[in-house]
mmCIF file of N, CA and C in Angstrom:
data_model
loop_
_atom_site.group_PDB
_atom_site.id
_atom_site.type_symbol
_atom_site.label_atom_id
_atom_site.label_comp_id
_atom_site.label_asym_id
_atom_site.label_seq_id
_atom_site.Cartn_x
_atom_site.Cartn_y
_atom_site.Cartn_z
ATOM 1 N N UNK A 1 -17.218 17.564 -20.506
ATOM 2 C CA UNK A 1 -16.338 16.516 -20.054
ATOM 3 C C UNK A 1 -15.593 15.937 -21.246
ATOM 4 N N UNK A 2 -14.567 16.038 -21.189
ATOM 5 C CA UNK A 2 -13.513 15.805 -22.398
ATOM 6 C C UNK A 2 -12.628 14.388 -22.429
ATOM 7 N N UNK A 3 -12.180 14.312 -20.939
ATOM 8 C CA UNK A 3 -11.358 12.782 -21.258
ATOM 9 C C UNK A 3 -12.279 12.265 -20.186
ATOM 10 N N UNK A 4 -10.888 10.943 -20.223
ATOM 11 C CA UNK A 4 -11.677 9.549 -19.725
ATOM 12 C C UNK A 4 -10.540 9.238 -18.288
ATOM 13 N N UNK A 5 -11.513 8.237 -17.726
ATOM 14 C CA UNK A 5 -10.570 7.925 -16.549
ATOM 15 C C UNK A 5 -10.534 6.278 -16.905
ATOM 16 N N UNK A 6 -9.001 6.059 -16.525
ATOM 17 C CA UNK A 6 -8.661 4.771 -16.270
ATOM 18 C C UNK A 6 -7.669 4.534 -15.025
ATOM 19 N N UNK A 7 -7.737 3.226 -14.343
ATOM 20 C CA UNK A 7 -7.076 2.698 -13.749
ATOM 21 C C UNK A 7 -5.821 1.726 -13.497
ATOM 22 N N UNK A 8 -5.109 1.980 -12.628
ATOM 23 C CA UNK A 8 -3.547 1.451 -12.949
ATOM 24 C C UNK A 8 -2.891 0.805 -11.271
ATOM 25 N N UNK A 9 -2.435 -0.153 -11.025
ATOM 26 C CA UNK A 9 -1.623 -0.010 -10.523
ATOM 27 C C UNK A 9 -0.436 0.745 -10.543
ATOM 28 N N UNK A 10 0.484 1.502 -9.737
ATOM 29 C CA UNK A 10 1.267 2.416 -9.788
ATOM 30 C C UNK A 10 2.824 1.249 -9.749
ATOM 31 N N UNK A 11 3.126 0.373 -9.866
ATOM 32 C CA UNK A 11 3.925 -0.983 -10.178
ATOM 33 C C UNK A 11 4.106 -1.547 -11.802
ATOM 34 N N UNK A 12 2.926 -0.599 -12.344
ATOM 35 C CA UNK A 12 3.064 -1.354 -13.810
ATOM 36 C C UNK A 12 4.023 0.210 -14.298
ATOM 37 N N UNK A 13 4.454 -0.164 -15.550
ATOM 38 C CA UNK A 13 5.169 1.020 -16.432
ATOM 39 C C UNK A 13 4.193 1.823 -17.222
ATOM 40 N N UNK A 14 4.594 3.421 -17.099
ATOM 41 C CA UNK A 14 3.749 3.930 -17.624
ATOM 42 C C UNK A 14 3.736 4.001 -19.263
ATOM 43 N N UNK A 15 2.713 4.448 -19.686
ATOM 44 C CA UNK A 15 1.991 3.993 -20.844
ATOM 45 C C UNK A 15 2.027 5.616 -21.896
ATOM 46 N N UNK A 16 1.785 5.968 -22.970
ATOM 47 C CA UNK A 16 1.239 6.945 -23.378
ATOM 48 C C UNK A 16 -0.192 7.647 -23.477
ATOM 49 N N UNK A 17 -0.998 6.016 -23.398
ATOM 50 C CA UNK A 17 -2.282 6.039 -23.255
ATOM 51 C C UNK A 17 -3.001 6.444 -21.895
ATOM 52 N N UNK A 18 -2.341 5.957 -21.070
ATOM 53 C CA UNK A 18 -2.609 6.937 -19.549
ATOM 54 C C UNK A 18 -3.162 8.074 -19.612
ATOM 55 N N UNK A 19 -2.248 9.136 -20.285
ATOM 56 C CA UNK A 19 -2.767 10.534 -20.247
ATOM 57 C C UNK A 19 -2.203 10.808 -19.032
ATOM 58 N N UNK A 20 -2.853 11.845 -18.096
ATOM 59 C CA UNK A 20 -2.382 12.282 -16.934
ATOM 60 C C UNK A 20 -2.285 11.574 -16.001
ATOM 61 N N UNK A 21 -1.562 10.719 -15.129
ATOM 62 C CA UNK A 21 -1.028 10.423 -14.388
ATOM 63 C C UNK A 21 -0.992 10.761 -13.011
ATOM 64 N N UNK A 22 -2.660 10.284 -11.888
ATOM 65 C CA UNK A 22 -2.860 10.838 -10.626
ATOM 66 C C UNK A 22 -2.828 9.896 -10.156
ATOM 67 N N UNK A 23 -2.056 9.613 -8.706
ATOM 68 C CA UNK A 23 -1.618 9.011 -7.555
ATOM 69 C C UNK A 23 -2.863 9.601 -6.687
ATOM 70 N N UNK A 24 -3.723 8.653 -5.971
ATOM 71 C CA UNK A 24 -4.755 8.758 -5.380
ATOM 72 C C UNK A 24 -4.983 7.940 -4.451
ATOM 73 N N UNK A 25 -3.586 7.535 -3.653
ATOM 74 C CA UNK A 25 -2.906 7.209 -2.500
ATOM 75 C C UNK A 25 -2.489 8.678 -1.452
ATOM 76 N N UNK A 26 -3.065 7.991 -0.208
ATOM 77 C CA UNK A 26 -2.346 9.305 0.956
ATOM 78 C C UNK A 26 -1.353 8.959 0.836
ATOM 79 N N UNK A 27 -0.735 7.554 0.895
ATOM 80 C CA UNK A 27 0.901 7.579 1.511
ATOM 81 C C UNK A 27 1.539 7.070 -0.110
ATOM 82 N N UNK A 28 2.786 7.799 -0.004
ATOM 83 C CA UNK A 28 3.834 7.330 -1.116
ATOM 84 C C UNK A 28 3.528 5.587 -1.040
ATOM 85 N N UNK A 29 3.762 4.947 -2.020
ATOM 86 C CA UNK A 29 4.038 3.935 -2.211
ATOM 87 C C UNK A 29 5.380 3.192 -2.222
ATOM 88 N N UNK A 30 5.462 2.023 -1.280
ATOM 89 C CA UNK A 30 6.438 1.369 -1.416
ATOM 90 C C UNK A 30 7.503 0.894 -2.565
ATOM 91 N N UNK A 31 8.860 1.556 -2.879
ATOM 92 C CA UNK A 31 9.298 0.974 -3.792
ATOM 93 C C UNK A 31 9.266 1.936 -5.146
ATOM 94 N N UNK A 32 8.654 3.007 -4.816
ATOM 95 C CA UNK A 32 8.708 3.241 -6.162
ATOM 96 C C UNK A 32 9.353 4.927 -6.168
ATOM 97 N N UNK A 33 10.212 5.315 -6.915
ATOM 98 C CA UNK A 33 11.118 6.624 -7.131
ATOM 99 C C UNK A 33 10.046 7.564 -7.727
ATOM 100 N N UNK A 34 10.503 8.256 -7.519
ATOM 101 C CA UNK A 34 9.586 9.622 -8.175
ATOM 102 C C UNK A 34 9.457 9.713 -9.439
ATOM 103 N N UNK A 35 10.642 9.458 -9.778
ATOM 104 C CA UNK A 35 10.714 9.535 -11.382
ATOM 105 C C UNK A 35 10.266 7.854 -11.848
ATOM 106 N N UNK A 36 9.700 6.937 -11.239
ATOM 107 C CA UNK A 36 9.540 5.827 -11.976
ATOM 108 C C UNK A 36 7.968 6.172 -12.016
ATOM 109 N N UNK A 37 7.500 6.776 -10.934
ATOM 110 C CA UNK A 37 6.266 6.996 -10.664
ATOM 111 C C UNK A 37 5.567 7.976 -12.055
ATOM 112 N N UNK A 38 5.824 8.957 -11.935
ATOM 113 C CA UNK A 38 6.013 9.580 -13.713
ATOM 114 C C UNK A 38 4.582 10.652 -13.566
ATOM 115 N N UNK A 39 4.530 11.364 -12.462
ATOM 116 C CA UNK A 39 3.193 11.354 -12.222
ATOM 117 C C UNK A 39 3.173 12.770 -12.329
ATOM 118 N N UNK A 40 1.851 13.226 -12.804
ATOM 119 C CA UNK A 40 1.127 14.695 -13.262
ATOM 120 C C UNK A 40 0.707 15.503 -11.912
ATOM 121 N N UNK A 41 0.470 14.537 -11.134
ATOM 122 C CA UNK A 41 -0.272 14.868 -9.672
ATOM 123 C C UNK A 41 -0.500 13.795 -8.706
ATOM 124 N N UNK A 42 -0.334 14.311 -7.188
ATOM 125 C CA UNK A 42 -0.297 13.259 -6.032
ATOM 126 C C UNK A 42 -1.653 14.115 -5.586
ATOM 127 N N UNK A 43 -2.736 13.592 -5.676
ATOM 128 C CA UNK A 43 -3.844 13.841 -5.065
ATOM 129 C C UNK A 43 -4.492 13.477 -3.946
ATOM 130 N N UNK A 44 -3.398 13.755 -2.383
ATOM 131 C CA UNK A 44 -4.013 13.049 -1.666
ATOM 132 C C UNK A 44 -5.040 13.179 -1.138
ATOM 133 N N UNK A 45 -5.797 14.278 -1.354
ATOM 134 C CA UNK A 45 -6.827 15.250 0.130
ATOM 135 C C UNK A 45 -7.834 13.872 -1.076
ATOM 136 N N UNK A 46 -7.906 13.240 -1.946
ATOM 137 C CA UNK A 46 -9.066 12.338 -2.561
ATOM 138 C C UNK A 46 -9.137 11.131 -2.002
ATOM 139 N N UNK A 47 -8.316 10.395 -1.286
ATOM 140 C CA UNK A 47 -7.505 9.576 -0.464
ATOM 141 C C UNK A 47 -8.955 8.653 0.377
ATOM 142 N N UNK A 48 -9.345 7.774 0.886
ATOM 143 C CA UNK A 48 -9.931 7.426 1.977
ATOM 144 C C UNK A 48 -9.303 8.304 3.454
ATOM 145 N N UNK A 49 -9.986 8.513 4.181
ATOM 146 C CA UNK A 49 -9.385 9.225 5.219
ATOM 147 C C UNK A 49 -8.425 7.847 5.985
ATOM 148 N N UNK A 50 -7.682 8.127 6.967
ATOM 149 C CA UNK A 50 -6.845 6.935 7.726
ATOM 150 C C UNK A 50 -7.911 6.026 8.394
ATOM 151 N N UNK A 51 -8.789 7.030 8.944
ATOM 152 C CA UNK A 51 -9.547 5.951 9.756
ATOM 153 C C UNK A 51 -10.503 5.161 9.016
ATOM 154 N N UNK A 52 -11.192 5.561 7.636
ATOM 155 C CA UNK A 52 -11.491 4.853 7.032
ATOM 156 C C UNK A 52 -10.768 3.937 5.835
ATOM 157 N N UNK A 53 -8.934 3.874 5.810
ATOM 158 C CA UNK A 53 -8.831 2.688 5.414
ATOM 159 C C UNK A 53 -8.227 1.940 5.916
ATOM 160 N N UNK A 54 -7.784 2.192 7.353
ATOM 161 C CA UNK A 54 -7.561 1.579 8.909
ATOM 162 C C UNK A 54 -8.851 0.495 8.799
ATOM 163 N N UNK A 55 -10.308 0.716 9.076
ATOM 164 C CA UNK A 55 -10.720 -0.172 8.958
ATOM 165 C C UNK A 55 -11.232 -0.821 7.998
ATOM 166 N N UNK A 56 -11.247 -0.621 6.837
ATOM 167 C CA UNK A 56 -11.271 -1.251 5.945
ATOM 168 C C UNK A 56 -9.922 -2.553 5.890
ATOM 169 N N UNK A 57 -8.607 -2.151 5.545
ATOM 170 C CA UNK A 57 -7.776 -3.338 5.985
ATOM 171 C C UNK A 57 -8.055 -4.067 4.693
ATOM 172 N N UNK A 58 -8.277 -3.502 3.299
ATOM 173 C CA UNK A 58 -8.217 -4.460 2.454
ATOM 174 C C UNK A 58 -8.707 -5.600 2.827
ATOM 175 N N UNK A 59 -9.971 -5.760 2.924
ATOM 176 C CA UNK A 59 -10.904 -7.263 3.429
ATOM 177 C C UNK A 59 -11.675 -7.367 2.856
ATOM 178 N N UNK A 60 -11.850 -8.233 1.613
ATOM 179 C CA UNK A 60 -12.927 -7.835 0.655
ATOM 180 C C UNK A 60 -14.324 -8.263 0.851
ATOM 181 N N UNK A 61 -14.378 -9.189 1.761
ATOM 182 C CA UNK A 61 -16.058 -9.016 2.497
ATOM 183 C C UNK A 61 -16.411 -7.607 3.095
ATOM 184 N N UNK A 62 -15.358 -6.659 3.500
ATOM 185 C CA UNK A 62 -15.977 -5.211 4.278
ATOM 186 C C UNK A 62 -16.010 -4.189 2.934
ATOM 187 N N UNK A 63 -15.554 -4.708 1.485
ATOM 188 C CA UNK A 63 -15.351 -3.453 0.387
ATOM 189 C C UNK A 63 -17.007 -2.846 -0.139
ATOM 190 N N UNK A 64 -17.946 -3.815 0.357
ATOM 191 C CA UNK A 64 -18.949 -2.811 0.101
ATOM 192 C C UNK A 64 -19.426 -1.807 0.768
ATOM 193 N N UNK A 65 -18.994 -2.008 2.028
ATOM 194 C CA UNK A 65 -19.634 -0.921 2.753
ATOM 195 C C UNK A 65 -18.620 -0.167 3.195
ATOM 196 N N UNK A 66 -17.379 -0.300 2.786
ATOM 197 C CA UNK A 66 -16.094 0.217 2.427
ATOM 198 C C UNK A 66 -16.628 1.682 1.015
ATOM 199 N N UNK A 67 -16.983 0.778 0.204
ATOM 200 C CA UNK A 67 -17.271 1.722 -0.889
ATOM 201 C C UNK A 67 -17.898 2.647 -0.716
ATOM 202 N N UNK A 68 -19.508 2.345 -0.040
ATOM 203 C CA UNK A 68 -20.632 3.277 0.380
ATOM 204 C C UNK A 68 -19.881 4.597 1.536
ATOM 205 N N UNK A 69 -18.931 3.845 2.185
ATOM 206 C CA UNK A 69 -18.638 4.914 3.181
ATOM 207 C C UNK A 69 -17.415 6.263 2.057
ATOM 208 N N UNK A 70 -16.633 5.436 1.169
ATOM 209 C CA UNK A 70 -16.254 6.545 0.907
ATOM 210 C C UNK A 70 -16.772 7.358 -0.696
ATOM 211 N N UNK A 71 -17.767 6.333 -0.812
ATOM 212 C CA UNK A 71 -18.446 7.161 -1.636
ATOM 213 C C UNK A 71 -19.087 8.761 -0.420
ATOM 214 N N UNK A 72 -19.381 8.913 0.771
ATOM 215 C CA UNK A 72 -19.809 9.338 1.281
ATOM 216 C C UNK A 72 -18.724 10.353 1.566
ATOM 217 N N UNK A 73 -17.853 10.150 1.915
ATOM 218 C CA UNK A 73 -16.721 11.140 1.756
ATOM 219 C C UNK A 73 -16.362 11.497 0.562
ATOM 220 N N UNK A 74 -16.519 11.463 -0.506
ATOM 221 C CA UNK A 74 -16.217 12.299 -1.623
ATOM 222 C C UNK A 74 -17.621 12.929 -1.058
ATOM 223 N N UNK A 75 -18.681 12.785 -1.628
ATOM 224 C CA UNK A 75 -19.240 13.867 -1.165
ATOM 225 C C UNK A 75 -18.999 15.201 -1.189
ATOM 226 N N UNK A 76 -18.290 14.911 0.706
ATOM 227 C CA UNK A 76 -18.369 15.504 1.290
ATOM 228 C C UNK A 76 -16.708 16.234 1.289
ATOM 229 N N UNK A 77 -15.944 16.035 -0.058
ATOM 230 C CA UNK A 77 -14.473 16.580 -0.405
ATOM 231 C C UNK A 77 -14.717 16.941 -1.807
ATOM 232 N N UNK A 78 -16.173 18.185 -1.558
ATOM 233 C CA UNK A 78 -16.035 18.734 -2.935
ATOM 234 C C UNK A 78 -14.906 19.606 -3.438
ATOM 235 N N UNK A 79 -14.056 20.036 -2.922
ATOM 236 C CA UNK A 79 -12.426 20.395 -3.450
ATOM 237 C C UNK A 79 -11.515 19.431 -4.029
ATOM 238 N N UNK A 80 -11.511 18.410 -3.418
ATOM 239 C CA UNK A 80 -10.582 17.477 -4.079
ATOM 240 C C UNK A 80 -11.021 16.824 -5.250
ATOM 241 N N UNK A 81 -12.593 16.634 -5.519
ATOM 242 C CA UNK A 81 -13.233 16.169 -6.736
ATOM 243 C C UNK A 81 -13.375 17.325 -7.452
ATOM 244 N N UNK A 82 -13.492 18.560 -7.122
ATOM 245 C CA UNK A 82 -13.729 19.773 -8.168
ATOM 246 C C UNK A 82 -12.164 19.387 -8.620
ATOM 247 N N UNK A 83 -10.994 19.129 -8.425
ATOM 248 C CA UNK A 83 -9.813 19.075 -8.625
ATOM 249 C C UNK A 83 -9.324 18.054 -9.963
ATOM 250 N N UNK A 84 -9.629 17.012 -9.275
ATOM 251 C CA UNK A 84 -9.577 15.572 -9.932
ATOM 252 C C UNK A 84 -10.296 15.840 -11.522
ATOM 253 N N UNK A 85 -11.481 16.521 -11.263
ATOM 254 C CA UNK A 85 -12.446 16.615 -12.693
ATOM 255 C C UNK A 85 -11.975 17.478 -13.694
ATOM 256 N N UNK A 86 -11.424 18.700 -13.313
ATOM 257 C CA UNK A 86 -11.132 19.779 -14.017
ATOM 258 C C UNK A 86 -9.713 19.228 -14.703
ATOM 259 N N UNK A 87 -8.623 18.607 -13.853
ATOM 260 C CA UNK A 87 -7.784 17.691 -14.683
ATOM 261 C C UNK A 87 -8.593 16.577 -15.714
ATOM 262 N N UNK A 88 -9.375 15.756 -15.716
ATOM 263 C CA UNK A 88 -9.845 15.386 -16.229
ATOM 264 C C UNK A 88 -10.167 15.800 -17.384
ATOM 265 N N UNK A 89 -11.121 17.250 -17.133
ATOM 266 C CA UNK A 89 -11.975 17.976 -18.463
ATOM 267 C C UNK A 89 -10.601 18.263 -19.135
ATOM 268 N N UNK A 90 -9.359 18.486 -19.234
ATOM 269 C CA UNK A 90 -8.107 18.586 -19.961
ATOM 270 C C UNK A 90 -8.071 17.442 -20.720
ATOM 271 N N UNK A 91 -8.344 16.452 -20.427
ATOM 272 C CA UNK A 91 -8.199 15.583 -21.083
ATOM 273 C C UNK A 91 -7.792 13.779 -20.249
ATOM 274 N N UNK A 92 -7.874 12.886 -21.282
ATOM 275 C CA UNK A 92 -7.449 11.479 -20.389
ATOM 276 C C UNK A 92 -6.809 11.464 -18.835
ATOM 277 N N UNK A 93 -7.014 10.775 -17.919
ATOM 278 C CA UNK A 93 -6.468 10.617 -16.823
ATOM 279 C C UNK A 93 -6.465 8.704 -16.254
ATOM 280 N N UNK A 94 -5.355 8.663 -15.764
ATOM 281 C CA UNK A 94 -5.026 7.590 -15.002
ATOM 282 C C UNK A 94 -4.902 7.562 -13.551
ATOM 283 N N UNK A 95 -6.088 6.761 -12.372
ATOM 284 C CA UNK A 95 -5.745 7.058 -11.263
ATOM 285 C C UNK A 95 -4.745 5.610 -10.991
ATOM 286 N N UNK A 96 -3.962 6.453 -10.425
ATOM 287 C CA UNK A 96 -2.925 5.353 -9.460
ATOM 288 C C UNK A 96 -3.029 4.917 -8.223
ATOM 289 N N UNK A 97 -2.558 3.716 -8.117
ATOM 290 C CA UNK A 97 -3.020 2.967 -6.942
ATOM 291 C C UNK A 97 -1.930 2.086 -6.462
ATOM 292 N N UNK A 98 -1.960 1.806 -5.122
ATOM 293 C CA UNK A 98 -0.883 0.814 -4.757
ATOM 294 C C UNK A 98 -1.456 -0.504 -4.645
ATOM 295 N N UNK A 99 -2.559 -0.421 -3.918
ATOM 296 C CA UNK A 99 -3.139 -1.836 -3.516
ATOM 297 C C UNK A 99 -3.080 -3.439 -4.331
ATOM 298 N N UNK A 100 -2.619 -4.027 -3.819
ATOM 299 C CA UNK A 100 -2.493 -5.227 -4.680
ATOM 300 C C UNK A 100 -4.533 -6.018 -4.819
ATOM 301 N N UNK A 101 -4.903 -5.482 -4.233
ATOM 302 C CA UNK A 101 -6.547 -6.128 -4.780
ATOM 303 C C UNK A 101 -6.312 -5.584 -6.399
ATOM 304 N N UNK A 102 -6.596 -5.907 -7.452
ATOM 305 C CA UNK A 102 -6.990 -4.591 -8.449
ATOM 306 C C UNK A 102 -8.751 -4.768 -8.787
ATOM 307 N N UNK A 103 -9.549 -5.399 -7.720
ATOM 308 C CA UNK A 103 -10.774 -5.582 -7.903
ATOM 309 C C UNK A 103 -11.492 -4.399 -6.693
ATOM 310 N N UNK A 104 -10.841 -4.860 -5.607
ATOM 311 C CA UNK A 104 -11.580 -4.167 -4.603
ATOM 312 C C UNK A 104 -10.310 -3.542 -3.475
ATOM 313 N N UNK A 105 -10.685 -1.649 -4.311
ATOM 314 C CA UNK A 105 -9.614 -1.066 -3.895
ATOM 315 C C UNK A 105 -10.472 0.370 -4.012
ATOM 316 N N UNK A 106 -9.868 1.825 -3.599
ATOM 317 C CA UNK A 106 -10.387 2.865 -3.188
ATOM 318 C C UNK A 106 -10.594 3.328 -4.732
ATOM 319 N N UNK A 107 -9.390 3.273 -5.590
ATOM 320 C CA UNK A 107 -9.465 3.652 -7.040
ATOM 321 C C UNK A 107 -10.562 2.925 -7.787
ATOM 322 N N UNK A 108 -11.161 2.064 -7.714
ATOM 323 C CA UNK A 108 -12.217 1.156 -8.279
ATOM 324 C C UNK A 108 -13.026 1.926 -8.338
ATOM 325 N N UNK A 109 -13.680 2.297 -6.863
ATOM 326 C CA UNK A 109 -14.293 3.205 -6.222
ATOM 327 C C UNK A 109 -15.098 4.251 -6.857
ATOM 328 N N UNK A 110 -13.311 5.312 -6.847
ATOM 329 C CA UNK A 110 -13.404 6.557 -7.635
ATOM 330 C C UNK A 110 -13.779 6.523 -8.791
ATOM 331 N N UNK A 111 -13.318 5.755 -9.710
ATOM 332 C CA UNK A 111 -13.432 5.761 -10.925
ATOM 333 C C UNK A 111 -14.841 5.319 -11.185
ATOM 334 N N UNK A 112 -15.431 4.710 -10.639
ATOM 335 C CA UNK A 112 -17.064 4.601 -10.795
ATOM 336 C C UNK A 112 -17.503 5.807 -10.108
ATOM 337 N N UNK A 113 -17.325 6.575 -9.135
ATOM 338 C CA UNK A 113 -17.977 7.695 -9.077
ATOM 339 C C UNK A 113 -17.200 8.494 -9.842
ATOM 340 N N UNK A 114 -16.711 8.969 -10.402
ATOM 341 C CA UNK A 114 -16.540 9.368 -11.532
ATOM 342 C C UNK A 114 -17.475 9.455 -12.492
ATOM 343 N N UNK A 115 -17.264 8.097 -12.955
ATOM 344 C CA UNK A 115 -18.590 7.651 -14.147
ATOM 345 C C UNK A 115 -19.775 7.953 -13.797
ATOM 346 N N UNK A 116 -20.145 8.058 -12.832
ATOM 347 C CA UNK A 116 -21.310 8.806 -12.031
ATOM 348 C C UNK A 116 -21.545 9.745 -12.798
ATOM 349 N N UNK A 117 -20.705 10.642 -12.427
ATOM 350 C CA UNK A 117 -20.688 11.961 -12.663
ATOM 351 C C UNK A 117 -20.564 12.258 -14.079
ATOM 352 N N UNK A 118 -20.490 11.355 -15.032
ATOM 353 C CA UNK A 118 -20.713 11.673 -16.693
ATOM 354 C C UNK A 118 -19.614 11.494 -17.274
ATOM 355 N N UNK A 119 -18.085 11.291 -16.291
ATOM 356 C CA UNK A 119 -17.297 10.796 -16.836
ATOM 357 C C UNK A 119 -17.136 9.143 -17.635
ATOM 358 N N UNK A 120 -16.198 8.958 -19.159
ATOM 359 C CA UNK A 120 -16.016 7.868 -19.545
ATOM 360 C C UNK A 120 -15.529 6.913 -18.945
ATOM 361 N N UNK A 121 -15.239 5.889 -18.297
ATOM 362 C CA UNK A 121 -13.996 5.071 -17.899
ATOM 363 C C UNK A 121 -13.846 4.004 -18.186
ATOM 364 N N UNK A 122 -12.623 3.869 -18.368
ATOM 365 C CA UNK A 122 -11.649 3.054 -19.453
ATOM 366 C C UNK A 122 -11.068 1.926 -18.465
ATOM 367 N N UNK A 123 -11.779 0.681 -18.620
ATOM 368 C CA UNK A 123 -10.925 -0.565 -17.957
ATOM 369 C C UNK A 123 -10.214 -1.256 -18.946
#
């Protein structure tokens, strides 16, 4: 395991320190051009599924068991995490995010399972 993961809103300007640049949103984000976005990869199949962030609804009394559930779906999307990591083992990565929580959001999430998994991560 070679780089590190950090987290970003996809609203701030990108950085050099980022490194690779993954969008880990299903849906495009509001507002923002392709080219402002600046991004290495749109990773959606890593995404919460709809129905699990349908009910979730950004409610931060439901983000723990929000978390547990999609900790449970990675799991169970060993393609999209064999994906995510192997960019990673290249080196630094930034997941992108739209959500205005920047506490309790799907990327929070990831990036601690991540660290799980032996990856560094960089707040």
């Amino acid at each position: 395991m070679t780089g590190s993961v950090g987290i970003k809103r996809i609203y701030e300007p990108p950085a050099t320190a980022d490194g690779r640049r993954v969008l880990v949103d299903r849906l495009w984000p509001r507002g923002v051009s392709r080219e402002a976005a600046a991004l290495d990869l749109w990773l959606k199949a890593i995404a919460p599924t709809p129905a699990l962030r349908t009910w979730f609804g950004h409610d931060p009394a439901r983000f723990a068991t929000f978390r547990d559930r999609y900790r449970r779906e990675l799991d169970a999307n060993p393609d999209a995490v064999a994906e995510l990591c192997g960019l990673i083992d290249q080196g630094d990565a930034t997941l992108l995010y739209a959500a205005h929580d920047e506490q309790a959001n799907h990327a929070v999430v990831l990036a601690g399972y991540l660290g799980d998994r032996g990856y560094a991560v960089r707040r």
